[in-house]
PDB file of C-alpha atoms in Angstrom:
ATOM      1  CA  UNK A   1     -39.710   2.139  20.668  1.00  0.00           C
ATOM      2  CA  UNK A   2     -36.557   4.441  21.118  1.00  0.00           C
ATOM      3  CA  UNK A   3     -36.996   7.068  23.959  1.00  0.00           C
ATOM      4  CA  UNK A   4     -34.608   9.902  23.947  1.00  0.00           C
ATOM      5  CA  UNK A   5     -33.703  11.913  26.473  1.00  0.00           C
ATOM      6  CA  UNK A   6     -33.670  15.473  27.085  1.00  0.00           C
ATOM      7  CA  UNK A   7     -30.624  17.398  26.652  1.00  0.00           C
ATOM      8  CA  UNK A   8     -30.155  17.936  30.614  1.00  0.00           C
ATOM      9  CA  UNK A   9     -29.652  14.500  31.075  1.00  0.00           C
ATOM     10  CA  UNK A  10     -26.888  11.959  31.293  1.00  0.00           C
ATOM     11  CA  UNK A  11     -25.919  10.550  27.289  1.00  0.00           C
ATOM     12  CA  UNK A  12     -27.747   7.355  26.934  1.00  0.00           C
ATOM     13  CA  UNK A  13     -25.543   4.180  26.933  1.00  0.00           C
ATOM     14  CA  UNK A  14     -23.942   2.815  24.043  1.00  0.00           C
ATOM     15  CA  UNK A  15     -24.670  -0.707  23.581  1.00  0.00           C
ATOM     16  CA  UNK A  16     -21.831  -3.408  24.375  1.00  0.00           C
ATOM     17  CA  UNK A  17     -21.727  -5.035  20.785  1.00  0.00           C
ATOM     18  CA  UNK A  18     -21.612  -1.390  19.124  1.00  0.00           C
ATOM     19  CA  UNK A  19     -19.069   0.204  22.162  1.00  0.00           C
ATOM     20  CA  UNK A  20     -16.480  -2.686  20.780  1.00  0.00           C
ATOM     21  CA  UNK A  21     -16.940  -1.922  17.269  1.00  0.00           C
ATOM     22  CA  UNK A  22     -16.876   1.639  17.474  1.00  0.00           C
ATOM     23  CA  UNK A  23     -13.723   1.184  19.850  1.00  0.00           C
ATOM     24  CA  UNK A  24     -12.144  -1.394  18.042  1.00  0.00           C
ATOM     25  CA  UNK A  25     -12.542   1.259  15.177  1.00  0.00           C
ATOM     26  CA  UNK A  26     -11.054   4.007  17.279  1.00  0.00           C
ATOM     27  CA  UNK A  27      -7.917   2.294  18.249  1.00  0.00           C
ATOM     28  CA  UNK A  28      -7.067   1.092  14.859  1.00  0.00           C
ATOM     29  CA  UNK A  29      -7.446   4.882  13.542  1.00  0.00           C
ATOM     30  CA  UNK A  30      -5.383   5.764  16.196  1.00  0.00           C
ATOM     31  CA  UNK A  31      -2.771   3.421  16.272  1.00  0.00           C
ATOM     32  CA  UNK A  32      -2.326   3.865  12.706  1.00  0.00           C
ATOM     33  CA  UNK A  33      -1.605   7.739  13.588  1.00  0.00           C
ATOM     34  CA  UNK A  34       0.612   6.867  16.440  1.00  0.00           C
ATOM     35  CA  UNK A  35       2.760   4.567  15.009  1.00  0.00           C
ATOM     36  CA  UNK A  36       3.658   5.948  12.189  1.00  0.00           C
ATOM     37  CA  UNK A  37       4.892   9.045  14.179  1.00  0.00           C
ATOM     38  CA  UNK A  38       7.130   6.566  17.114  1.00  0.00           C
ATOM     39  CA  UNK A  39       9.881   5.490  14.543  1.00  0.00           C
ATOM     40  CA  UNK A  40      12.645   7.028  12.148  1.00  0.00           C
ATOM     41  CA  UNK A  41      11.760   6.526   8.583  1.00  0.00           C
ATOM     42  CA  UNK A  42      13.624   4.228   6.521  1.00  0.00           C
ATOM     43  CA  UNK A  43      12.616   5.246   2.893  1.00  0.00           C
ATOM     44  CA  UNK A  44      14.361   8.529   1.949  1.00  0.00           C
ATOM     45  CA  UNK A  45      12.352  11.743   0.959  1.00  0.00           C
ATOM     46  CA  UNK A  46      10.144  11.497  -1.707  1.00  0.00           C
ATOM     47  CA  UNK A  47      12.127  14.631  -3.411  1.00  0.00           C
ATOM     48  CA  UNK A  48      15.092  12.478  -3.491  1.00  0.00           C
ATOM     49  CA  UNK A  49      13.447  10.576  -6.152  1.00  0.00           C
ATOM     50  CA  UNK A  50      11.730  13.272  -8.091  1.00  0.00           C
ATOM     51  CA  UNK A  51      14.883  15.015  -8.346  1.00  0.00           C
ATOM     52  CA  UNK A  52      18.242  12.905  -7.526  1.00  0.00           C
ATOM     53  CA  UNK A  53      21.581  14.542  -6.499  1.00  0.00           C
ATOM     54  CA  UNK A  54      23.908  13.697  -8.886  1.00  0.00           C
ATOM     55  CA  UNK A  55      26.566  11.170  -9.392  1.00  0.00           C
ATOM     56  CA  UNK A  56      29.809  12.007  -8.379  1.00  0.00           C
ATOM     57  CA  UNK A  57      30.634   9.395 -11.084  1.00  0.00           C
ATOM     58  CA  UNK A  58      28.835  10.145 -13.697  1.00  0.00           C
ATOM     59  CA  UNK A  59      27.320  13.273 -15.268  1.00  0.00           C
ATOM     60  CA  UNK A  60      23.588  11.853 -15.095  1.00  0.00           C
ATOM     61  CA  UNK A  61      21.512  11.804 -11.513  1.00  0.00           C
ATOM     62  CA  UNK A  62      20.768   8.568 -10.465  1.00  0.00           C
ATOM     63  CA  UNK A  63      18.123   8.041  -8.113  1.00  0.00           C
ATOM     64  CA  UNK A  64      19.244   6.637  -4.530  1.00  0.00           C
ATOM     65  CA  UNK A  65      16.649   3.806  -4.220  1.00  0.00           C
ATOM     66  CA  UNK A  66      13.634   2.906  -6.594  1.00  0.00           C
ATOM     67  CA  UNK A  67      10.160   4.772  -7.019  1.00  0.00           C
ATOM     68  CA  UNK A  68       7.345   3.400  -5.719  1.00  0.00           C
ATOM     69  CA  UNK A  69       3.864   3.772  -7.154  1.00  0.00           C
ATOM     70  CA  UNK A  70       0.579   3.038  -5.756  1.00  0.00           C
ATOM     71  CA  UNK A  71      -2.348   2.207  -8.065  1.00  0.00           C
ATOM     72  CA  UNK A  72      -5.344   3.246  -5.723  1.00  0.00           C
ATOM     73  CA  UNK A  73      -8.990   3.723  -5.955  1.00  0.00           C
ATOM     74  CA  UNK A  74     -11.902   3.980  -3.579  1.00  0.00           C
ATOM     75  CA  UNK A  75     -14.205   2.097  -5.363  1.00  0.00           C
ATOM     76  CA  UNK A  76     -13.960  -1.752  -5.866  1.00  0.00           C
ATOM     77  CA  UNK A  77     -13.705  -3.271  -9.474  1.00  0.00           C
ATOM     78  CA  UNK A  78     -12.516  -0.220 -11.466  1.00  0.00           C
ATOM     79  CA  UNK A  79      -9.416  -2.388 -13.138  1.00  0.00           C
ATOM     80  CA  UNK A  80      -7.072  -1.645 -10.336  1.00  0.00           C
ATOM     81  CA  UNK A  81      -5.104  -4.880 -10.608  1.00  0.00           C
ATOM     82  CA  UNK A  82      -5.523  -5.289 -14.400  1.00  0.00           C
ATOM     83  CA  UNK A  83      -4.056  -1.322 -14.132  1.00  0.00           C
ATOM     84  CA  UNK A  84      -1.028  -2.107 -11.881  1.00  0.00           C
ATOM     85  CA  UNK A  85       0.030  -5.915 -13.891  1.00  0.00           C
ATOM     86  CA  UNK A  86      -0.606  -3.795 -17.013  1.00  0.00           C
ATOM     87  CA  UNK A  87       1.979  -0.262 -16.087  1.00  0.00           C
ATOM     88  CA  UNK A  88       4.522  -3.227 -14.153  1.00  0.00           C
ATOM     89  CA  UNK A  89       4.796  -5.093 -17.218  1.00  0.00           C
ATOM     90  CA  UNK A  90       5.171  -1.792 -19.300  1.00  0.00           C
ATOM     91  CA  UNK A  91       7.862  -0.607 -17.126  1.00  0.00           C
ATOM     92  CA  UNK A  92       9.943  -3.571 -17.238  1.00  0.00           C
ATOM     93  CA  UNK A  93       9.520  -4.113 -21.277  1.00  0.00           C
ATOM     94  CA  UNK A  94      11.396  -0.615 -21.004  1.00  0.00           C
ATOM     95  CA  UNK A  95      14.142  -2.586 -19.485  1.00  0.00           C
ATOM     96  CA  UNK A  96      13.236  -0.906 -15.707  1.00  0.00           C
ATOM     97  CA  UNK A  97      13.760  -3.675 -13.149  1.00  0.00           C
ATOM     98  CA  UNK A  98      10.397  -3.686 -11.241  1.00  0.00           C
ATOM     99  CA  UNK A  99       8.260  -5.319  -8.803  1.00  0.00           C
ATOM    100  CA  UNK A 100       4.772  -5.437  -8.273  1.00  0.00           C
ATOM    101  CA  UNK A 101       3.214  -6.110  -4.896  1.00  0.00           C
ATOM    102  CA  UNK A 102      -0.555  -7.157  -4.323  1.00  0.00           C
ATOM    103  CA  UNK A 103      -1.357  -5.418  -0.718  1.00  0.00           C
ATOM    104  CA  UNK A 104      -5.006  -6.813  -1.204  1.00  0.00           C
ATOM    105  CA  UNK A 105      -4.472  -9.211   2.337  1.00  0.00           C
ATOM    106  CA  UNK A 106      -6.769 -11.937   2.578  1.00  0.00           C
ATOM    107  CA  UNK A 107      -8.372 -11.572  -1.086  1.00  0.00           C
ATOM    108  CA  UNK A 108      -5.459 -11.707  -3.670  1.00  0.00           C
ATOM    109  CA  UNK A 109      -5.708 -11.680  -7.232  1.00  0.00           C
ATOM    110  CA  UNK A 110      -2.641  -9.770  -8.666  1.00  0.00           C
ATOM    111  CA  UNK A 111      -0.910 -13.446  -9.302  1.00  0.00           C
ATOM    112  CA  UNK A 112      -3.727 -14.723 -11.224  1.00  0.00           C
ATOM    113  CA  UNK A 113      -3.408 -11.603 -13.628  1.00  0.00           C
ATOM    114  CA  UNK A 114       0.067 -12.450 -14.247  1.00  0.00           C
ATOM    115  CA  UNK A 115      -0.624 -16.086 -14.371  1.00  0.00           C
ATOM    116  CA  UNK A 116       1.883 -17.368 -11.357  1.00  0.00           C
ATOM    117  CA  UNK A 117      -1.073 -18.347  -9.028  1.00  0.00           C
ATOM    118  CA  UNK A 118       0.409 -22.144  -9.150  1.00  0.00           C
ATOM    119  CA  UNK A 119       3.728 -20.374  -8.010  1.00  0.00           C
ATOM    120  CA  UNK A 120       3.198 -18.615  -4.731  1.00  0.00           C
ATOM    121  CA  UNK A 121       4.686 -19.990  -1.479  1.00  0.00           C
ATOM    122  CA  UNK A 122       5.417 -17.490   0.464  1.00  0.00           C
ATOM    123  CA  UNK A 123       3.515 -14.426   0.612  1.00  0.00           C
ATOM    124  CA  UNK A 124       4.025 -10.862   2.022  1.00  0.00           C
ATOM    125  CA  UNK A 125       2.798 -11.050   5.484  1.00  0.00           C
ATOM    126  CA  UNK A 126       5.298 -13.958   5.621  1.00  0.00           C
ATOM    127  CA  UNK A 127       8.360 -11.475   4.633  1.00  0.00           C
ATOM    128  CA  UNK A 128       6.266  -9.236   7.146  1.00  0.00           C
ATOM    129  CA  UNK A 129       6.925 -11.158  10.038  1.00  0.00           C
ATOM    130  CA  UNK A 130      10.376 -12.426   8.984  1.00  0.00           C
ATOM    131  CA  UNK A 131       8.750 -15.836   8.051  1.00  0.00           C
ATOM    132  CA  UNK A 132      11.342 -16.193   4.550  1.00  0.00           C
ATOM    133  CA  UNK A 133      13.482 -14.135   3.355  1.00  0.00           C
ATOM    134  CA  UNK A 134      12.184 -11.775   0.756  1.00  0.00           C
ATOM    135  CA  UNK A 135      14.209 -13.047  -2.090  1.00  0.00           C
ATOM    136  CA  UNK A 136      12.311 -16.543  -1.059  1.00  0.00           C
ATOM    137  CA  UNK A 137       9.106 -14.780  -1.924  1.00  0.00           C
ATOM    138  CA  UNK A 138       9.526 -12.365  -4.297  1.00  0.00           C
ATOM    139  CA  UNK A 139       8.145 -14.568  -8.255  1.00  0.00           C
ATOM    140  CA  UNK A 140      10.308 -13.942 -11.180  1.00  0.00           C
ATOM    141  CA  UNK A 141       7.904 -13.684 -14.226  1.00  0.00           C
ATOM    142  CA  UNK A 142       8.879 -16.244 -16.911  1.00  0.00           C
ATOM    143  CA  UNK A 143       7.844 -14.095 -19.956  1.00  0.00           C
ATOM    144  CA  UNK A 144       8.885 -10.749 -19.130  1.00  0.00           C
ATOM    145  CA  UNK A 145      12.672 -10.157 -17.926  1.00  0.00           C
ATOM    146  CA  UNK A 146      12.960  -7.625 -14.926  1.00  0.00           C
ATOM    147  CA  UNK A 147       9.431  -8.359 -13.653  1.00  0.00           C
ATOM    148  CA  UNK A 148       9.000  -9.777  -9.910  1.00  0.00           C
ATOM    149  CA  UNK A 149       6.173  -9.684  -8.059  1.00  0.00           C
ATOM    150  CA  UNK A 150       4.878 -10.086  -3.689  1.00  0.00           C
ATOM    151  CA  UNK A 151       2.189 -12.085  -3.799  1.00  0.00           C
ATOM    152  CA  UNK A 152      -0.524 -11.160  -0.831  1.00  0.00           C
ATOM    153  CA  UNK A 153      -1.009 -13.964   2.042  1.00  0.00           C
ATOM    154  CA  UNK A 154      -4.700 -15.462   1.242  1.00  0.00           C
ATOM    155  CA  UNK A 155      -5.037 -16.600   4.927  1.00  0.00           C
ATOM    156  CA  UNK A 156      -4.321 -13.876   6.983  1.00  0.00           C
ATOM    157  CA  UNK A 157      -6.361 -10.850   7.451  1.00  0.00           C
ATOM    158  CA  UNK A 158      -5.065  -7.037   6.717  1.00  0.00           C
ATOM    159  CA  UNK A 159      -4.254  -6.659  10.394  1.00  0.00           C
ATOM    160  CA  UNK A 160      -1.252  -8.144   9.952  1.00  0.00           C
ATOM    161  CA  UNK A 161      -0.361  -5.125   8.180  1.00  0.00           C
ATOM    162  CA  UNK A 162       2.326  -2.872  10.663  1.00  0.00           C
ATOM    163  CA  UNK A 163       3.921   0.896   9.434  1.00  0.00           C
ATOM    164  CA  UNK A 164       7.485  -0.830  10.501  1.00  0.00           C
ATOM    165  CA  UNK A 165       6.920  -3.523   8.934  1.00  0.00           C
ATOM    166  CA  UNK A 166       5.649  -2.478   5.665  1.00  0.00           C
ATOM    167  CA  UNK A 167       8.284   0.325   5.607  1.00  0.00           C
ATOM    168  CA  UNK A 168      11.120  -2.331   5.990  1.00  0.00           C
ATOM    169  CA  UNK A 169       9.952  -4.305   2.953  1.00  0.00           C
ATOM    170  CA  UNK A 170       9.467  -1.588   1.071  1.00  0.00           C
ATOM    171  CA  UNK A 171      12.771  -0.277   1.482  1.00  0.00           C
ATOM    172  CA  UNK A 172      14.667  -3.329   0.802  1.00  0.00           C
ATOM    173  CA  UNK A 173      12.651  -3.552  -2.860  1.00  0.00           C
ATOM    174  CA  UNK A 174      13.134  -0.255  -3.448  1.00  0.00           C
ATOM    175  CA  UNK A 175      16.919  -1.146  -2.991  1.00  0.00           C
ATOM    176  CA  UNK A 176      16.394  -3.809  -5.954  1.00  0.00           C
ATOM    177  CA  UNK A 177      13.773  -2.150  -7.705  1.00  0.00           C
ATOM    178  CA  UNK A 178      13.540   0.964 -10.019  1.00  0.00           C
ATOM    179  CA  UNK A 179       9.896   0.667  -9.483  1.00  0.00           C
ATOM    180  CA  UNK A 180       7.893  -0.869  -7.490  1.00  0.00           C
ATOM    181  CA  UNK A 181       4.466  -0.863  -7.943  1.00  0.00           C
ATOM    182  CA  UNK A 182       1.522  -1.310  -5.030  1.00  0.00           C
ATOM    183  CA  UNK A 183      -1.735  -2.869  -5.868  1.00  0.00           C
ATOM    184  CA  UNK A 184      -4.085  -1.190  -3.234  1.00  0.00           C
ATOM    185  CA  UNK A 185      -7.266  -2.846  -2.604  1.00  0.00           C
ATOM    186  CA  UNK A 186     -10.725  -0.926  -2.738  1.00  0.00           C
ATOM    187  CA  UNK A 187     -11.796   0.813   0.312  1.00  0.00           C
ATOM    188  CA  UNK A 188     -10.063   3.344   2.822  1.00  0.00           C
ATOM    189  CA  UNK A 189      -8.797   0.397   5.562  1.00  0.00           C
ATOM    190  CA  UNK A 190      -5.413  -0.729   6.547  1.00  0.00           C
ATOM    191  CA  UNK A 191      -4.547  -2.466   3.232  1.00  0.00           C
ATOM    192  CA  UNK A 192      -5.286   0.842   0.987  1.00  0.00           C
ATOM    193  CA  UNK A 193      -3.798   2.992   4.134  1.00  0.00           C
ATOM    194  CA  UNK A 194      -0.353   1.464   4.047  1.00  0.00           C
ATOM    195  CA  UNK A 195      -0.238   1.186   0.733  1.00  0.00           C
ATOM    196  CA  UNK A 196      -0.841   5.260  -0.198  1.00  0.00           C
ATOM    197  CA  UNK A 197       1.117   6.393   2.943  1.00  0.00           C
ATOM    198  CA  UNK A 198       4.920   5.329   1.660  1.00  0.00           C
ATOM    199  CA  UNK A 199       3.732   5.785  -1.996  1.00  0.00           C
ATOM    200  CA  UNK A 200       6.137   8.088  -3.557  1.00  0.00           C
ATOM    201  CA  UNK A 201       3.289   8.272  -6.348  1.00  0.00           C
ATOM    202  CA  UNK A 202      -0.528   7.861  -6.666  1.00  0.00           C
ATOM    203  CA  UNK A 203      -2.395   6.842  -9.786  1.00  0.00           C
ATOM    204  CA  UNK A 204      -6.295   6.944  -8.889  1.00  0.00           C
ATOM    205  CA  UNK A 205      -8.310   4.308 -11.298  1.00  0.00           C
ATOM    206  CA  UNK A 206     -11.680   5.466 -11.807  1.00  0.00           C
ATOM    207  CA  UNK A 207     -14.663   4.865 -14.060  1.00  0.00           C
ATOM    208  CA  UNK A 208     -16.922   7.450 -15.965  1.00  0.00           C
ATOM    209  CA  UNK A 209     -19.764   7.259 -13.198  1.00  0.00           C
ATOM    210  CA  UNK A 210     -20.676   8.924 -10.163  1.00  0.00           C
ATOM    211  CA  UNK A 211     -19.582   6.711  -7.168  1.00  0.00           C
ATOM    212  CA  UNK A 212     -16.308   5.269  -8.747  1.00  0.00           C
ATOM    213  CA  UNK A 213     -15.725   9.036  -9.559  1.00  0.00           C
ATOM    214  CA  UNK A 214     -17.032  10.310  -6.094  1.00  0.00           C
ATOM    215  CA  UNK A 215     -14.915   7.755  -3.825  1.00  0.00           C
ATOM    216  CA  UNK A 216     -11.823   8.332  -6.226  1.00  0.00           C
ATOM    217  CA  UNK A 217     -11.958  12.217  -5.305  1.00  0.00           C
ATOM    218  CA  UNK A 218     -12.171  10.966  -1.229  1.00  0.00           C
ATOM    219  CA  UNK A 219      -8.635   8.841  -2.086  1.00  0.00           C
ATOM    220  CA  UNK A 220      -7.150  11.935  -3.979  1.00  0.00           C
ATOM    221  CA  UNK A 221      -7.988  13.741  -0.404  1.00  0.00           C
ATOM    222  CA  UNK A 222      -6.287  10.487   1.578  1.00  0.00           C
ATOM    223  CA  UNK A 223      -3.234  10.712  -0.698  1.00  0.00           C
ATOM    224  CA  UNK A 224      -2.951  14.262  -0.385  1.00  0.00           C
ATOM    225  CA  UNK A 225      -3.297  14.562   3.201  1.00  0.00           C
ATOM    226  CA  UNK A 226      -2.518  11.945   4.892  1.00  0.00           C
ATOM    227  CA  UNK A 227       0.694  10.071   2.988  1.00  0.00           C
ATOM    228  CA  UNK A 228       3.861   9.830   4.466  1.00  0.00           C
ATOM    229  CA  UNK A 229       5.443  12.731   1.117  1.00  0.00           C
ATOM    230  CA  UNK A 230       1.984  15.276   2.876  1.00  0.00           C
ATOM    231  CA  UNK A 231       3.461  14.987   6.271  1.00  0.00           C
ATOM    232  CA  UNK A 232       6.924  15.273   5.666  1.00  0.00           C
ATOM    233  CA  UNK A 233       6.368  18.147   3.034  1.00  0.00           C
ATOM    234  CA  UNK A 234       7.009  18.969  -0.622  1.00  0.00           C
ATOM    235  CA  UNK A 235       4.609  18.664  -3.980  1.00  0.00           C
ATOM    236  CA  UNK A 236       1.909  15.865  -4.256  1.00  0.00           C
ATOM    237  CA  UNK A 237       2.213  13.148  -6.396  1.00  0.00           C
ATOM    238  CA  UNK A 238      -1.305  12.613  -8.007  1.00  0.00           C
TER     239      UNK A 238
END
């Protein structure tokens, strides 16, 4: 039996295994939050992209680094890997150099889609935490020319994900890159969070039901709020 007590009194104590949890929880939320806000960004303005200054060279604007996109969704299963192997390979068929990168740590996929699993050795937590070199990890695809992708580490866990860290690596692809393309996982935890917060573009994957359609509103809120283009200002990119 539970006995609460009356509102005069002292807050009952939380219990040691759910006090770790819940601060364990708290700290992550919060160092997300605080470290994104102790360091100079890398990765230029998001407007820089959507509308580049022009050449002093040529008559057409040329964007100063590449775009990057994030294929998101709250919900789990909705085709978000067969969605971001399917718009990668589309872009570079249009001749757009472009690399895809699978951010789903600990549960990867994205190289079985484009059938390199046999040809991963490094992964990106090993670029991460300056393990190889990110030419060493980046895989060239053998059918389609100007497609690379960053295979996700299958042993580590999404903790090894840092703001610095991922911002470096993306910069240096979108150096490379015209586009590069994120493969969130499912869910609303560090994996999806880094991968939405540099994202110079969202593209939400949902299906025609209720909860795919009701957690891919709550990322549309994430993106919208909480991404590195809401907090330094100017249009959304849903």
């Amino acid at each position: 039996n539970i006995i609460f007590p009356n509102l005069s009194s002292s807050p009952p104590a939380v219990p040691a295994t759910l006090s770790s949890s819940w601060t364990q929880t708290l700290f992550t939320h919060r160092q997300f939050a605080t470290e994104k806000k102790s360091h100079p960004f890398v990765l230029s303005h998001p407007s820089e992209v959507d509308h580049p200054p022009a050449n002093s060279t040529s008559d057409s604007a040329q964007p100063p680094r590449g775009r990057i996109v994030c294929i998101t969704s709250g919900k789990g299963g909705v085709g978000k890997t067969t969605s971001a192997a399917s718009f990668a390979t589309g872009l570079a068929q249009r001749g757009h150099a472009t690399c895809v990168v699978d951010f789903d740590i600990g549960l990867r996929n994205l190289d079985i889609h484009l059938g390199v699993e046999r040809r991963v050795i490094f992964d990106f937590v090993h670029v991460l935490q300056e393990e190889c070199s990110l030419h060493q990890a980046l895989i060239a695809d053998k059918k389609v020319k100007g497609l690379y992708m960053l295979a996700a580490s299958q042993t580590r866990d999404k903790e090894s994900l840092t703001v610095e860290g991922v911002e470096r690596v993306l910069a240096e692809l979108a150096e490379r890159f015209d586009y590069v393309v994120l493969d969130s996982p499912a869910g609303i935890e560090s994996g999806a969070r880094h991968a939405m917060y540099f994202c110079d573009d969202a593209i939400v994957v949902t299906n025609p039901e209720l909860s795919s359609c009701r957690d891919a509103d709550k990322m549309i809120g994430f993106v919208s709020s909480r991404s590195r283009r809401a907090e330094l200002g100017g249009d959304g990119g849903l």
